[in-house]
Amino acid sequence: MEKEIKYQNILKNIESLIEGEADTISIMSTISCELYQAFEQWNWVGFYRLVDEKTLKVGPYQGTHGCLTIDINQGVCGKCAREQKVQIENDVTKLPHHIACSTDTKSEIVLPVFDKSGQLEAVLDIDSLELNSFDTIDEKYLTEVADKVY
Ligand code: SME
C-alpha cells in the first residue's frame, strides 16, 4: 500500500510539473528527476530513445554514467524495444544479455514509451541496487508515467 501511495503522489507531482509542456526532452528530464529522487534504492532512472530501427541512444537520465548507445539486439533495453513489452528483471547478475552500466545494479525494470499513434519512441529504464525491486505495482504506475511523455 505504501508504494502505491508514493506512486500516486509522484504521478500528481509529475502531472503538475509538466502541465502544458509539449517538449519531450523537457518532459523526460522532469520525469527522470522526480522518479530518481523517489526511491533511494534506485541508482539509475532515464530514457533511451529509438533513433533508428536498430539503435537506442541515451536521453535524459539521473544516476551513474549510462552507456550512450544500445543496439536493439542487446541488453534489457533492447529486448524491451524489440518486444515492446515491459521487462522486469529480479536479478540482473544472472542475465547473460544484461548490459551493466553499473556493477552495483541488482534488478531492473524497462518500459516501452509510445507516442500517441502507438509508435515506439523510447524506453524508460530504471535500475535498483536491490534484488527483486520491481513488481506489478511498479509496472502499473511506471506505465502511467511513460504514457505522459508523448
Ligand atoms: N541495463 C541496461 C543498459 C542501460 S544502463 O543500465 C543505464 C540494459 O541491459 O539494456
mmCIF file of C-alpha atoms and ligand atoms in Angstrom:
data_model
loop_
_atom_site.group_PDB
_atom_site.id
_atom_site.type_symbol
_atom_site.label_atom_id
_atom_site.label_comp_id
_atom_site.label_asym_id
_atom_site.label_seq_id
_atom_site.Cartn_x
_atom_site.Cartn_y
_atom_site.Cartn_z
ATOM 1 C CA MET A 1 0.000 0.000 0.000
ATOM 2 C CA GLU A 2 2.812 2.404 0.902
ATOM 3 C CA LYS A 3 4.402 2.046 -2.528
ATOM 4 C CA GLU A 4 1.053 2.730 -4.231
ATOM 5 C CA ILE A 5 0.551 5.918 -2.233
ATOM 6 C CA LYS A 6 4.081 7.009 -3.085
ATOM 7 C CA TYR A 7 3.437 6.445 -6.772
ATOM 8 C CA GLN A 8 0.129 8.281 -6.642
ATOM 9 C CA ASN A 9 1.922 11.307 -5.183
ATOM 10 C CA ILE A 10 4.709 11.052 -7.755
ATOM 11 C CA LEU A 11 2.153 10.969 -10.556
ATOM 12 C CA LYS A 12 0.400 14.057 -9.183
ATOM 13 C CA ASN A 13 3.739 15.908 -8.957
ATOM 14 C CA ILE A 14 4.758 14.941 -12.494
ATOM 15 C CA GLU A 15 1.354 15.904 -13.905
ATOM 16 C CA SER A 16 1.591 19.289 -12.228
ATOM 17 C CA LEU A 17 5.204 19.914 -13.297
ATOM 18 C CA ILE A 18 4.672 19.032 -16.968
ATOM 19 C CA GLU A 19 1.186 20.543 -17.354
ATOM 20 C CA GLY A 20 1.012 22.321 -20.714
ATOM 21 C CA GLU A 21 4.522 21.153 -21.715
ATOM 22 C CA ALA A 22 4.899 19.589 -25.161
ATOM 23 C CA ASP A 23 8.680 19.290 -25.401
ATOM 24 C CA THR A 24 9.505 15.595 -24.890
ATOM 25 C CA ILE A 25 13.101 16.213 -23.740
ATOM 26 C CA SER A 26 11.834 18.577 -21.040
ATOM 27 C CA ILE A 27 9.194 16.043 -20.019
ATOM 28 C CA MET A 28 11.721 13.178 -19.949
ATOM 29 C CA SER A 29 14.130 15.289 -17.883
ATOM 30 C CA THR A 30 11.425 16.150 -15.367
ATOM 31 C CA ILE A 31 10.215 12.563 -15.092
ATOM 32 C CA SER A 32 13.774 11.278 -14.604
ATOM 33 C CA CYS A 33 14.361 13.810 -11.833
ATOM 34 C CA GLU A 34 11.110 13.083 -9.974
ATOM 35 C CA LEU A 35 11.428 9.304 -10.187
ATOM 36 C CA TYR A 36 15.119 9.226 -9.268
ATOM 37 C CA GLN A 37 14.503 11.136 -6.044
ATOM 38 C CA ALA A 38 11.522 8.984 -5.077
ATOM 39 C CA PHE A 39 13.166 5.631 -4.290
ATOM 40 C CA GLU A 40 16.574 5.668 -2.613
ATOM 41 C CA GLN A 41 17.433 2.162 -3.824
ATOM 42 C CA TRP A 42 17.220 3.255 -7.461
ATOM 43 C CA ASN A 43 20.646 4.086 -8.898
ATOM 44 C CA TRP A 44 19.649 4.939 -12.479
ATOM 45 C CA VAL A 45 16.486 6.387 -13.993
ATOM 46 C CA GLY A 46 16.269 7.531 -17.582
ATOM 47 C CA PHE A 47 15.297 7.145 -21.189
ATOM 48 C CA TYR A 48 16.822 5.554 -24.248
ATOM 49 C CA ARG A 49 15.418 6.975 -27.471
ATOM 50 C CA LEU A 50 14.856 4.847 -30.563
ATOM 51 C CA VAL A 51 16.801 6.923 -33.110
ATOM 52 C CA ASP A 52 16.561 4.380 -35.948
ATOM 53 C CA GLU A 53 15.156 0.862 -36.358
ATOM 54 C CA LYS A 54 18.100 -0.733 -34.578
ATOM 55 C CA THR A 55 19.628 1.921 -32.288
ATOM 56 C CA LEU A 56 18.761 3.252 -28.852
ATOM 57 C CA LYS A 57 20.526 6.463 -27.750
ATOM 58 C CA VAL A 58 20.629 7.689 -24.177
ATOM 59 C CA GLY A 59 18.249 10.509 -23.374
ATOM 60 C CA PRO A 60 17.612 12.449 -20.161
ATOM 61 C CA TYR A 61 18.640 10.480 -17.093
ATOM 62 C CA GLN A 62 19.748 10.662 -13.469
ATOM 63 C CA GLY A 63 22.284 8.465 -11.726
ATOM 64 C CA THR A 64 25.664 6.945 -12.534
ATOM 65 C CA HIS A 65 27.058 7.094 -16.070
ATOM 66 C CA GLY A 66 24.757 5.424 -18.610
ATOM 67 C CA CYS A 67 26.073 3.924 -21.833
ATOM 68 C CA LEU A 68 25.342 6.231 -24.759
ATOM 69 C CA THR A 69 24.281 3.710 -27.393
ATOM 70 C CA ILE A 70 22.474 0.358 -27.209
ATOM 71 C CA ASP A 71 21.952 -1.877 -30.218
ATOM 72 C CA ILE A 72 18.311 -3.060 -30.208
ATOM 73 C CA ASN A 73 19.641 -6.641 -30.165
ATOM 74 C CA GLN A 74 21.476 -6.019 -26.902
ATOM 75 C CA GLY A 75 20.571 -5.648 -23.277
ATOM 76 C CA VAL A 76 17.319 -5.493 -21.357
ATOM 77 C CA CYS A 77 16.542 -2.180 -23.056
ATOM 78 C CA GLY A 78 16.973 -3.740 -26.473
ATOM 79 C CA LYS A 79 14.665 -6.620 -25.505
ATOM 80 C CA CYS A 80 12.039 -4.144 -24.312
ATOM 81 C CA ALA A 81 12.270 -2.234 -27.593
ATOM 82 C CA ARG A 82 12.110 -5.405 -29.718
ATOM 83 C CA GLU A 83 9.189 -6.948 -27.854
ATOM 84 C CA GLN A 84 7.541 -3.598 -26.982
ATOM 85 C CA LYS A 85 6.677 -5.080 -23.592
ATOM 86 C CA VAL A 86 7.688 -4.269 -20.024
ATOM 87 C CA GLN A 87 10.782 -6.167 -18.821
ATOM 88 C CA ILE A 88 11.159 -6.866 -15.095
ATOM 89 C CA GLU A 89 14.477 -8.465 -14.136
ATOM 90 C CA ASN A 90 14.692 -9.505 -10.490
ATOM 91 C CA ASP A 91 18.408 -10.366 -10.592
ATOM 92 C CA VAL A 92 20.386 -8.862 -13.480
ATOM 93 C CA THR A 93 23.594 -10.535 -12.273
ATOM 94 C CA LYS A 94 22.159 -13.795 -13.607
ATOM 95 C CA LEU A 95 21.277 -12.304 -17.017
ATOM 96 C CA PRO A 96 23.750 -13.056 -19.823
ATOM 97 C CA HIS A 97 22.244 -10.311 -22.028
ATOM 98 C CA HIS A 98 22.259 -7.605 -19.334
ATOM 99 C CA ILE A 99 24.376 -4.500 -20.054
ATOM 100 C CA ALA A 100 25.877 -3.424 -16.728
ATOM 101 C CA CYS A 101 26.324 0.347 -16.870
ATOM 102 C CA SER A 102 26.980 -0.017 -13.137
ATOM 103 C CA THR A 103 28.178 -3.202 -11.439
ATOM 104 C CA ASP A 104 26.096 -2.115 -8.421
ATOM 105 C CA THR A 105 22.809 -2.730 -10.240
ATOM 106 C CA LYS A 106 20.917 -5.798 -8.974
ATOM 107 C CA SER A 107 17.436 -5.532 -10.531
ATOM 108 C CA GLU A 108 15.839 -3.549 -13.338
ATOM 109 C CA ILE A 109 12.596 -2.593 -14.993
ATOM 110 C CA VAL A 110 12.370 -1.307 -18.563
ATOM 111 C CA LEU A 111 9.141 0.003 -20.076
ATOM 112 C CA PRO A 112 8.256 0.887 -23.678
ATOM 113 C CA VAL A 113 7.383 4.550 -24.371
ATOM 114 C CA PHE A 114 4.859 5.038 -27.167
ATOM 115 C CA ASP A 115 3.693 8.174 -28.936
ATOM 116 C CA LYS A 116 0.003 8.990 -29.381
ATOM 117 C CA SER A 117 -0.199 6.848 -32.527
ATOM 118 C CA GLY A 118 1.212 3.827 -30.674
ATOM 119 C CA GLN A 119 4.642 4.048 -32.292
ATOM 120 C CA LEU A 120 7.575 3.062 -30.049
ATOM 121 C CA GLU A 121 9.719 6.173 -29.429
ATOM 122 C CA ALA A 122 11.852 5.252 -26.401
ATOM 123 C CA VAL A 123 12.211 3.026 -23.371
ATOM 124 C CA LEU A 124 12.160 4.077 -19.709
ATOM 125 C CA ASP A 125 14.912 2.257 -17.821
ATOM 126 C CA ILE A 126 15.163 2.051 -14.005
ATOM 127 C CA ASP A 127 17.951 0.258 -12.157
ATOM 128 C CA SER A 128 17.932 -0.722 -8.484
ATOM 129 C CA LEU A 129 20.682 -1.509 -6.013
ATOM 130 C CA GLU A 130 18.453 -4.237 -4.543
ATOM 131 C CA LEU A 131 17.300 -7.606 -5.874
ATOM 132 C CA ASN A 132 13.597 -8.041 -6.693
ATOM 133 C CA SER A 133 12.864 -4.295 -6.539
ATOM 134 C CA PHE A 134 10.104 -4.273 -9.130
ATOM 135 C CA ASP A 135 6.677 -5.879 -9.320
ATOM 136 C CA THR A 136 3.246 -5.363 -10.917
ATOM 137 C CA ILE A 137 2.643 -2.230 -8.839
ATOM 138 C CA ASP A 138 5.758 -0.612 -10.325
ATOM 139 C CA GLU A 139 4.714 -1.784 -13.783
ATOM 140 C CA LYS A 140 1.243 -0.269 -13.376
ATOM 141 C CA TYR A 141 2.356 3.160 -12.185
ATOM 142 C CA LEU A 142 5.518 3.463 -14.294
ATOM 143 C CA THR A 143 3.427 2.643 -17.370
ATOM 144 C CA GLU A 144 1.185 5.578 -16.444
ATOM 145 C CA VAL A 145 4.327 7.734 -16.178
ATOM 146 C CA ALA A 146 5.690 6.512 -19.516
ATOM 147 C CA ASP A 147 2.342 7.366 -21.139
ATOM 148 C CA LYS A 148 2.834 11.030 -20.154
ATOM 149 C CA VAL A 149 5.918 11.596 -22.338
ATOM 150 C CA TYR A 150 4.195 11.898 -25.729
HETATM 151 N N1 SME B 1 20.994 -2.260 -18.151
HETATM 152 C C1 SME B 1 20.537 -1.775 -19.452
HETATM 153 C C2 SME B 1 21.533 -0.788 -20.033
HETATM 154 C C3 SME B 1 21.308 0.630 -19.643
HETATM 155 S S1 SME B 1 22.213 1.024 -18.165
HETATM 156 O O1 SME B 1 21.632 0.152 -17.138
HETATM 157 C C4 SME B 1 21.709 2.640 -17.781
HETATM 158 C C5 SME B 1 20.377 -2.946 -20.430
HETATM 159 O O2 SME B 1 20.768 -4.079 -20.104
HETATM 160 O O3 SME B 1 19.845 -2.701 -21.529
#
